[in-house]
Amino acid sequence: MQEIPHIPVLYREVLEAFAPCSDGWVVDCTMGYGGHSSLLLENNPAISLIGIDQDPTAIAFSSKRLEPFGKRVEIRQGRFSEVASETIAQFGDKICGILADIGVSSLQLDQRERGFSYESDTLDMRMNPNAVLSAYEVVNEYSQSALESILREYGEVTNSRKVAETIVQRRPFASAKELSNAIFHLMPKGKKIHPSTLVMQAIRIEVNDELGELTRLLDAIEASKIKKLRVAIITFHSLEDRIVKNRFSKWSKNCICPDDAMRCTCGNNHAIGKTITKKPLCAADDELRANSRSRSAKLRIFEIRRD
């Protein structure tokens, strides 16, 4: 029997989000270890599912885990923005739901050889182990100004200039642990997260182009002609959540005239649906107790309804 390495966050909220999907295909853009996928298939016996992931380890694990669902499951490997776009073009209105869990899985974090943790003995952080760019190149080869920009924009590190300067002065680094120890004294203390977390987050986002992937996925959904669709996005930090919030807001606006326009001239019919969650859904107390990594998770849901 497989040992399940990953607890899917906000699993009850995800099931509720896709409860209206009585038939058709749900696309799990970030399948990981099949947690959300298996629950969706178990609880919605009339739907089928396309699972996407770029991690070969996740593909191998989920292929076995989801095998009991037979032809109801199709697994595709690649960057989710690209594969989801191809899938949307292929299946069109047969797709009733799209789910994306924009985060690092527990197994990726726990496998120190993957280099995601500040305790790792490597400096990697690639979700796709075959990708060219790794954390090693970012940390040891990027200019000080580029590092400062990444730390400020992706990690919201308040003293990004000093941290970037320290990294450049003390590199090369061979491991995430070594990097974390070098900058530990510069990071704010007293928070619930490890002081180096935001720096590691910033580097990981750069390595995997996470914000670009999310944006391109939303672009593909917006450009699609699907008439009825549930979109559920789980994010883990404010940068991702802001992108989703702003895009959902755009999708729900009928009028797209400039704010200073004297009167509407756009036709006032540009909304493609409505936001289901005015505020993001967060983990309940019992889930927080069972899975501490759910504390940062936020789920936003949008329902597309095109004429």
mmCIF file of C-alpha atoms in Angstrom:
data_model
loop_
_atom_site.group_PDB
_atom_site.id
_atom_site.type_symbol
_atom_site.label_atom_id
_atom_site.label_comp_id
_atom_site.label_asym_id
_atom_site.label_seq_id
_atom_site.Cartn_x
_atom_site.Cartn_y
_atom_site.Cartn_z
ATOM 1 C CA MET A 1 0.000 0.000 0.000
ATOM 2 C CA GLN A 2 1.243 3.486 -0.850
ATOM 3 C CA GLU A 3 2.195 5.776 1.992
ATOM 4 C CA ILE A 4 0.322 9.038 1.359
ATOM 5 C CA PRO A 5 2.965 11.787 1.706
ATOM 6 C CA HIS A 6 0.820 14.869 1.317
ATOM 7 C CA ILE A 7 -2.323 16.165 3.017
ATOM 8 C CA PRO A 8 -4.313 18.294 0.544
ATOM 9 C CA VAL A 9 -5.131 21.680 2.042
ATOM 10 C CA LEU A 10 -8.682 23.032 2.215
ATOM 11 C CA TYR A 11 -9.970 19.673 0.978
ATOM 12 C CA ARG A 12 -13.540 20.221 2.224
ATOM 13 C CA GLU A 13 -13.696 23.658 0.664
ATOM 14 C CA VAL A 14 -12.373 22.278 -2.641
ATOM 15 C CA LEU A 15 -15.021 19.556 -2.669
ATOM 16 C CA GLU A 16 -17.727 22.144 -2.045
ATOM 17 C CA ALA A 17 -16.315 24.387 -4.772
ATOM 18 C CA PHE A 18 -16.752 21.662 -7.390
ATOM 19 C CA ALA A 19 -20.008 20.193 -6.074
ATOM 20 C CA PRO A 20 -21.915 21.834 -8.983
ATOM 21 C CA CYS A 21 -19.805 19.813 -11.457
ATOM 22 C CA SER A 22 -22.273 17.009 -12.053
ATOM 23 C CA ASP A 23 -20.492 15.732 -15.168
ATOM 24 C CA GLY A 24 -17.659 16.601 -17.536
ATOM 25 C CA TRP A 25 -13.935 17.031 -16.829
ATOM 26 C CA VAL A 26 -12.160 18.723 -13.951
ATOM 27 C CA VAL A 27 -8.577 19.838 -14.640
ATOM 28 C CA ASP A 28 -6.275 19.598 -11.615
ATOM 29 C CA CYS A 29 -3.457 21.859 -12.798
ATOM 30 C CA THR A 30 -1.176 21.009 -9.878
ATOM 31 C CA MET A 31 -1.957 17.363 -9.232
ATOM 32 C CA GLY A 32 1.036 16.695 -6.987
ATOM 33 C CA TYR A 33 0.415 13.496 -5.065
ATOM 34 C CA GLY A 34 -3.228 13.194 -6.045
ATOM 35 C CA GLY A 35 -4.843 14.348 -2.817
ATOM 36 C CA HIS A 36 -7.387 16.741 -4.270
ATOM 37 C CA SER A 37 -7.757 14.618 -7.419
ATOM 38 C CA SER A 38 -8.648 11.431 -5.556
ATOM 39 C CA LEU A 39 -11.164 13.209 -3.308
ATOM 40 C CA LEU A 40 -12.844 14.894 -6.279
ATOM 41 C CA LEU A 41 -13.162 11.581 -8.116
ATOM 42 C CA GLU A 42 -14.499 9.789 -5.041
ATOM 43 C CA ASN A 43 -17.090 12.446 -4.268
ATOM 44 C CA ASN A 44 -18.170 13.222 -7.844
ATOM 45 C CA PRO A 45 -18.659 9.811 -9.486
ATOM 46 C CA ALA A 46 -19.920 11.294 -12.773
ATOM 47 C CA ILE A 47 -16.878 13.472 -13.488
ATOM 48 C CA SER A 48 -13.542 12.621 -15.077
ATOM 49 C CA LEU A 49 -10.247 14.296 -14.279
ATOM 50 C CA ILE A 50 -7.122 15.489 -16.048
ATOM 51 C CA GLY A 51 -4.154 15.761 -13.691
ATOM 52 C CA ILE A 52 -1.159 17.923 -14.588
ATOM 53 C CA ASP A 53 2.267 18.018 -12.976
ATOM 54 C CA GLN A 54 5.847 18.648 -14.048
ATOM 55 C CA ASP A 55 7.458 16.594 -11.275
ATOM 56 C CA PRO A 56 8.240 13.011 -12.430
ATOM 57 C CA THR A 57 8.050 11.745 -8.832
ATOM 58 C CA ALA A 58 4.543 13.156 -8.468
ATOM 59 C CA ILE A 59 3.511 11.717 -11.837
ATOM 60 C CA ALA A 60 4.706 8.241 -10.868
ATOM 61 C CA PHE A 61 3.044 8.366 -7.452
ATOM 62 C CA SER A 62 -0.293 9.733 -8.650
ATOM 63 C CA SER A 63 -0.458 7.366 -11.610
ATOM 64 C CA LYS A 64 -0.511 4.511 -9.112
ATOM 65 C CA ARG A 65 -2.754 6.264 -6.587
ATOM 66 C CA LEU A 66 -5.402 7.170 -9.168
ATOM 67 C CA GLU A 67 -5.214 3.877 -11.030
ATOM 68 C CA PRO A 68 -8.437 2.526 -9.404
ATOM 69 C CA PHE A 69 -10.419 5.259 -11.196
ATOM 70 C CA GLY A 70 -9.484 3.771 -14.564
ATOM 71 C CA LYS A 71 -10.489 5.707 -17.674
ATOM 72 C CA ARG A 72 -11.908 8.542 -15.594
ATOM 73 C CA VAL A 73 -8.331 9.809 -15.172
ATOM 74 C CA GLU A 74 -5.824 11.166 -17.651
ATOM 75 C CA ILE A 75 -2.426 12.365 -16.458
ATOM 76 C CA ARG A 76 -0.310 14.853 -18.373
ATOM 77 C CA GLN A 77 3.234 16.008 -17.608
ATOM 78 C CA GLY A 78 4.508 19.548 -18.110
ATOM 79 C CA ARG A 79 4.241 23.127 -16.883
ATOM 80 C CA PHE A 80 0.621 23.621 -15.903
ATOM 81 C CA SER A 81 0.112 26.876 -17.799
ATOM 82 C CA GLU A 82 1.136 25.242 -21.075
ATOM 83 C CA VAL A 83 -0.632 21.926 -20.574
ATOM 84 C CA ALA A 84 -3.800 23.561 -19.233
ATOM 85 C CA SER A 85 -3.937 25.846 -22.261
ATOM 86 C CA GLU A 86 -3.622 22.839 -24.587
ATOM 87 C CA THR A 87 -6.233 20.951 -22.572
ATOM 88 C CA ILE A 88 -8.693 23.850 -22.712
ATOM 89 C CA ALA A 89 -8.266 24.048 -26.480
ATOM 90 C CA GLN A 90 -8.809 20.289 -26.819
ATOM 91 C CA PHE A 91 -11.769 19.738 -24.462
ATOM 92 C CA GLY A 92 -13.557 23.114 -24.538
ATOM 93 C CA ASP A 93 -17.010 22.997 -22.956
ATOM 94 C CA LYS A 94 -16.463 19.446 -21.732
ATOM 95 C CA ILE A 95 -14.404 21.020 -18.928
ATOM 96 C CA CYS A 96 -16.562 21.950 -15.943
ATOM 97 C CA GLY A 97 -13.855 22.856 -13.419
ATOM 98 C CA ILE A 98 -10.254 24.004 -13.100
ATOM 99 C CA LEU A 99 -8.296 23.677 -9.840
ATOM 100 C CA ALA A 100 -4.805 25.011 -9.114
ATOM 101 C CA ASP A 101 -2.979 24.631 -5.790
ATOM 102 C CA ILE A 102 -0.123 27.117 -6.164
ATOM 103 C CA GLY A 103 2.304 25.762 -3.596
ATOM 104 C CA VAL A 104 5.114 23.345 -2.873
ATOM 105 C CA SER A 105 3.976 19.899 -1.785
ATOM 106 C CA SER A 106 4.883 18.457 1.595
ATOM 107 C CA LEU A 107 7.044 15.759 0.028
ATOM 108 C CA GLN A 108 9.040 18.304 -1.958
ATOM 109 C CA LEU A 109 9.633 20.266 1.224
ATOM 110 C CA ASP A 110 10.487 17.180 3.244
ATOM 111 C CA GLN A 111 12.932 15.709 0.706
ATOM 112 C CA ARG A 112 16.064 17.614 1.598
ATOM 113 C CA GLU A 113 17.794 16.615 -1.618
ATOM 114 C CA ARG A 114 15.262 18.751 -3.512
ATOM 115 C CA GLY A 115 16.665 21.857 -1.828
ATOM 116 C CA PHE A 116 13.348 23.542 -0.957
ATOM 117 C CA SER A 117 13.913 23.658 2.807
ATOM 118 C CA TYR A 118 16.300 26.028 4.587
ATOM 119 C CA GLU A 119 17.752 22.847 6.149
ATOM 120 C CA SER A 120 18.568 21.250 2.779
ATOM 121 C CA ASP A 121 22.078 20.092 1.946
ATOM 122 C CA THR A 122 21.566 21.109 -1.698
ATOM 123 C CA LEU A 123 20.601 24.344 -3.444
ATOM 124 C CA ASP A 124 18.077 23.304 -6.093
ATOM 125 C CA MET A 125 14.353 24.157 -5.637
ATOM 126 C CA ARG A 126 13.320 22.988 -9.110
ATOM 127 C CA MET A 127 9.792 21.572 -9.278
ATOM 128 C CA ASN A 128 10.890 19.975 -12.538
ATOM 129 C CA PRO A 129 14.263 18.335 -11.806
ATOM 130 C CA ASN A 130 15.128 18.584 -15.516
ATOM 131 C CA ALA A 131 14.697 22.363 -15.712
ATOM 132 C CA VAL A 132 17.821 24.349 -16.576
ATOM 133 C CA LEU A 133 17.628 27.044 -13.899
ATOM 134 C CA SER A 134 18.121 26.042 -10.262
ATOM 135 C CA ALA A 135 18.561 27.957 -7.023
ATOM 136 C CA TYR A 136 22.316 27.387 -7.306
ATOM 137 C CA GLU A 137 22.537 29.605 -10.399
ATOM 138 C CA VAL A 138 20.238 32.260 -8.927
ATOM 139 C CA VAL A 139 22.183 32.535 -5.681
ATOM 140 C CA ASN A 140 25.692 32.202 -7.069
ATOM 141 C CA GLU A 141 25.459 33.873 -10.482
ATOM 142 C CA TYR A 142 22.786 36.603 -10.382
ATOM 143 C CA SER A 143 24.027 40.173 -9.920
ATOM 144 C CA GLN A 144 23.504 41.907 -6.598
ATOM 145 C CA SER A 145 20.858 44.206 -8.090
ATOM 146 C CA ALA A 146 18.973 41.240 -9.580
ATOM 147 C CA LEU A 147 19.047 39.408 -6.255
ATOM 148 C CA GLU A 148 17.848 42.524 -4.442
ATOM 149 C CA SER A 149 14.947 42.877 -6.857
ATOM 150 C CA ILE A 150 13.918 39.224 -6.442
ATOM 151 C CA LEU A 151 14.077 39.398 -2.649
ATOM 152 C CA ARG A 152 12.074 42.632 -2.570
ATOM 153 C CA GLU A 153 9.407 41.669 -5.121
ATOM 154 C CA TYR A 154 8.966 37.940 -4.487
ATOM 155 C CA GLY A 155 9.828 37.692 -0.801
ATOM 156 C CA GLU A 156 8.851 41.180 0.329
ATOM 157 C CA VAL A 157 12.130 41.186 2.281
ATOM 158 C CA THR A 158 12.358 44.623 3.922
ATOM 159 C CA ASN A 159 16.176 44.776 3.989
ATOM 160 C CA SER A 160 16.619 43.190 0.579
ATOM 161 C CA ARG A 161 19.656 45.332 -0.311
ATOM 162 C CA LYS A 162 21.635 44.232 2.753
ATOM 163 C CA VAL A 163 20.665 40.579 2.300
ATOM 164 C CA ALA A 164 21.632 40.630 -1.391
ATOM 165 C CA GLU A 165 24.927 42.318 -0.553
ATOM 166 C CA THR A 166 25.710 39.663 2.071
ATOM 167 C CA ILE A 167 24.911 36.841 -0.351
ATOM 168 C CA VAL A 168 27.231 38.285 -3.015
ATOM 169 C CA GLN A 169 30.037 38.867 -0.510
ATOM 170 C CA ARG A 170 29.870 35.363 0.976
ATOM 171 C CA ARG A 171 29.101 33.207 -2.067
ATOM 172 C CA PRO A 172 29.501 30.658 -3.525
ATOM 173 C CA PHE A 173 26.977 28.622 -1.539
ATOM 174 C CA ALA A 174 26.542 24.893 -2.020
ATOM 175 C CA SER A 175 23.435 24.321 0.117
ATOM 176 C CA ALA A 176 20.263 26.009 1.314
ATOM 177 C CA LYS A 177 21.402 25.369 4.886
ATOM 178 C CA GLU A 178 24.636 27.243 4.263
ATOM 179 C CA LEU A 179 22.758 30.155 2.695
ATOM 180 C CA SER A 180 20.250 30.277 5.541
ATOM 181 C CA ASN A 181 23.015 30.358 8.161
ATOM 182 C CA ALA A 182 24.780 33.192 6.323
ATOM 183 C CA ILE A 183 21.766 35.499 6.301
ATOM 184 C CA PHE A 184 20.027 34.352 9.489
ATOM 185 C CA HIS A 185 21.313 37.298 11.541
ATOM 186 C CA LEU A 186 19.805 39.765 9.049
ATOM 187 C CA MET A 187 16.274 38.392 9.150
ATOM 188 C CA PRO A 188 13.486 39.560 11.526
ATOM 189 C CA LYS A 189 12.860 37.255 14.459
ATOM 190 C CA GLY A 190 9.769 36.508 16.500
ATOM 191 C CA LYS A 191 7.418 35.439 13.702
ATOM 192 C CA LYS A 192 5.770 32.031 13.379
ATOM 193 C CA ILE A 193 7.846 31.216 10.303
ATOM 194 C CA HIS A 194 11.585 30.581 10.162
ATOM 195 C CA PRO A 195 13.498 33.838 9.574
ATOM 196 C CA SER A 196 14.922 32.591 6.261
ATOM 197 C CA THR A 197 11.572 31.510 4.847
ATOM 198 C CA LEU A 198 10.868 34.654 2.831
ATOM 199 C CA VAL A 199 14.315 34.587 1.223
ATOM 200 C CA MET A 200 13.858 30.933 0.235
ATOM 201 C CA GLN A 201 10.377 31.738 -1.044
ATOM 202 C CA ALA A 202 11.703 34.512 -3.272
ATOM 203 C CA ILE A 203 14.401 32.305 -4.762
ATOM 204 C CA ARG A 204 11.946 29.438 -5.327
ATOM 205 C CA ILE A 205 9.489 31.731 -7.126
ATOM 206 C CA GLU A 206 12.266 32.923 -9.434
ATOM 207 C CA VAL A 207 13.507 29.402 -10.159
ATOM 208 C CA ASN A 208 10.059 28.092 -11.082
ATOM 209 C CA ASP A 209 8.551 31.312 -12.516
ATOM 210 C CA GLU A 210 5.584 30.700 -10.239
ATOM 211 C CA LEU A 211 3.876 34.069 -10.671
ATOM 212 C CA GLY A 212 4.320 33.897 -14.427
ATOM 213 C CA GLU A 213 2.825 30.403 -14.483
ATOM 214 C CA LEU A 214 -0.209 31.560 -12.502
ATOM 215 C CA THR A 215 -0.709 34.594 -14.723
ATOM 216 C CA ARG A 216 -0.482 32.544 -17.915
ATOM 217 C CA LEU A 217 -3.002 30.037 -16.549
ATOM 218 C CA LEU A 218 -5.472 32.834 -15.818
ATOM 219 C CA ASP A 219 -4.819 34.273 -19.291
ATOM 220 C CA ALA A 220 -5.672 30.905 -20.867
ATOM 221 C CA ILE A 221 -8.897 30.616 -18.860
ATOM 222 C CA GLU A 222 -9.889 34.176 -19.766
ATOM 223 C CA ALA A 223 -9.191 33.601 -23.465
ATOM 224 C CA SER A 224 -11.150 30.347 -23.544
ATOM 225 C CA LYS A 225 -14.649 30.077 -24.955
ATOM 226 C CA ILE A 226 -15.907 27.762 -22.211
ATOM 227 C CA LYS A 227 -19.452 28.791 -21.361
ATOM 228 C CA LYS A 228 -19.788 27.339 -17.852
ATOM 229 C CA LEU A 229 -16.792 26.737 -15.596
ATOM 230 C CA ARG A 230 -15.812 26.675 -11.925
ATOM 231 C CA VAL A 231 -12.309 28.031 -11.244
ATOM 232 C CA ALA A 232 -10.738 27.437 -7.814
ATOM 233 C CA ILE A 233 -7.245 28.716 -6.979
ATOM 234 C CA ILE A 234 -5.375 28.014 -3.738
ATOM 235 C CA THR A 235 -2.519 30.396 -2.929
ATOM 236 C CA PHE A 236 -0.014 30.550 -0.099
ATOM 237 C CA HIS A 237 1.260 34.115 -0.048
ATOM 238 C CA SER A 238 0.017 37.621 -0.747
ATOM 239 C CA LEU A 239 1.642 37.997 -4.176
ATOM 240 C CA GLU A 240 -0.242 35.025 -5.615
ATOM 241 C CA ASP A 241 -3.474 35.901 -3.830
ATOM 242 C CA ARG A 242 -3.336 39.469 -5.171
ATOM 243 C CA ILE A 243 -2.988 38.210 -8.751
ATOM 244 C CA VAL A 244 -6.026 35.927 -8.359
ATOM 245 C CA LYS A 245 -8.110 38.551 -6.540
ATOM 246 C CA ASN A 246 -7.444 41.200 -9.178
ATOM 247 C CA ARG A 247 -8.143 38.842 -12.063
ATOM 248 C CA PHE A 248 -11.418 37.622 -10.559
ATOM 249 C CA SER A 249 -12.396 41.259 -9.994
ATOM 250 C CA LYS A 250 -11.681 42.039 -13.632
ATOM 251 C CA TRP A 251 -13.728 39.052 -14.796
ATOM 252 C CA SER A 252 -16.751 40.157 -12.757
ATOM 253 C CA LYS A 253 -16.871 43.747 -14.080
ATOM 254 C CA ASN A 254 -19.522 44.645 -16.617
ATOM 255 C CA CYS A 255 -18.149 48.124 -17.277
ATOM 256 C CA ILE A 256 -14.514 48.464 -18.342
ATOM 257 C CA CYS A 257 -14.561 52.209 -19.027
ATOM 258 C CA PRO A 258 -11.838 54.332 -17.343
ATOM 259 C CA ASP A 259 -12.680 55.424 -13.808
ATOM 260 C CA ASP A 260 -12.802 59.077 -14.889
ATOM 261 C CA ALA A 261 -15.212 58.449 -17.778
ATOM 262 C CA MET A 262 -18.273 60.716 -17.702
ATOM 263 C CA ARG A 263 -20.539 57.930 -18.954
ATOM 264 C CA CYS A 264 -20.298 54.290 -19.981
ATOM 265 C CA THR A 265 -19.399 53.719 -23.621
ATOM 266 C CA CYS A 266 -18.148 50.128 -23.436
ATOM 267 C CA GLY A 267 -21.546 48.435 -23.565
ATOM 268 C CA ASN A 268 -21.594 47.437 -19.876
ATOM 269 C CA ASN A 269 -21.669 43.719 -20.682
ATOM 270 C CA HIS A 270 -18.090 42.545 -20.233
ATOM 271 C CA ALA A 271 -18.454 40.351 -17.125
ATOM 272 C CA ILE A 272 -17.825 36.672 -17.811
ATOM 273 C CA GLY A 273 -19.182 35.441 -14.494
ATOM 274 C CA LYS A 274 -19.170 36.134 -10.777
ATOM 275 C CA THR A 275 -16.851 35.731 -7.820
ATOM 276 C CA ILE A 276 -18.202 33.068 -5.462
ATOM 277 C CA THR A 277 -15.874 33.959 -2.585
ATOM 278 C CA LYS A 278 -15.928 37.663 -1.735
ATOM 279 C CA LYS A 279 -13.198 36.877 0.799
ATOM 280 C CA PRO A 280 -10.767 33.957 0.487
ATOM 281 C CA LEU A 281 -11.575 30.740 2.324
ATOM 282 C CA CYS A 282 -9.042 29.656 4.958
ATOM 283 C CA ALA A 283 -8.457 26.467 6.889
ATOM 284 C CA ALA A 284 -10.762 25.659 9.794
ATOM 285 C CA ASP A 285 -9.345 25.117 13.269
ATOM 286 C CA ASP A 286 -9.385 21.323 13.050
ATOM 287 C CA GLU A 287 -7.451 21.382 9.775
ATOM 288 C CA LEU A 288 -4.919 23.813 11.230
ATOM 289 C CA ARG A 289 -4.345 21.429 14.124
ATOM 290 C CA ALA A 290 -3.935 18.456 11.772
ATOM 291 C CA ASN A 291 -1.859 20.220 9.113
ATOM 292 C CA SER A 292 0.142 23.283 10.142
ATOM 293 C CA ARG A 293 1.104 23.963 6.511
ATOM 294 C CA SER A 294 -2.514 24.893 5.789
ATOM 295 C CA ARG A 295 -2.243 28.073 7.866
ATOM 296 C CA SER A 296 -1.209 30.218 4.879
ATOM 297 C CA ALA A 297 -3.601 28.677 2.350
ATOM 298 C CA LYS A 298 -6.304 30.839 0.774
ATOM 299 C CA LEU A 299 -8.937 29.619 -1.673
ATOM 300 C CA ARG A 300 -10.776 31.879 -4.118
ATOM 301 C CA ILE A 301 -13.544 30.599 -6.376
ATOM 302 C CA PHE A 302 -14.990 32.084 -9.562
ATOM 303 C CA GLU A 303 -17.876 30.863 -11.691
ATOM 304 C CA ILE A 304 -17.680 31.600 -15.413
ATOM 305 C CA ARG A 305 -20.997 31.878 -17.247
ATOM 306 C CA ARG A 306 -20.736 33.092 -20.808
ATOM 307 C CA ASP A 307 -23.781 33.602 -23.016
#
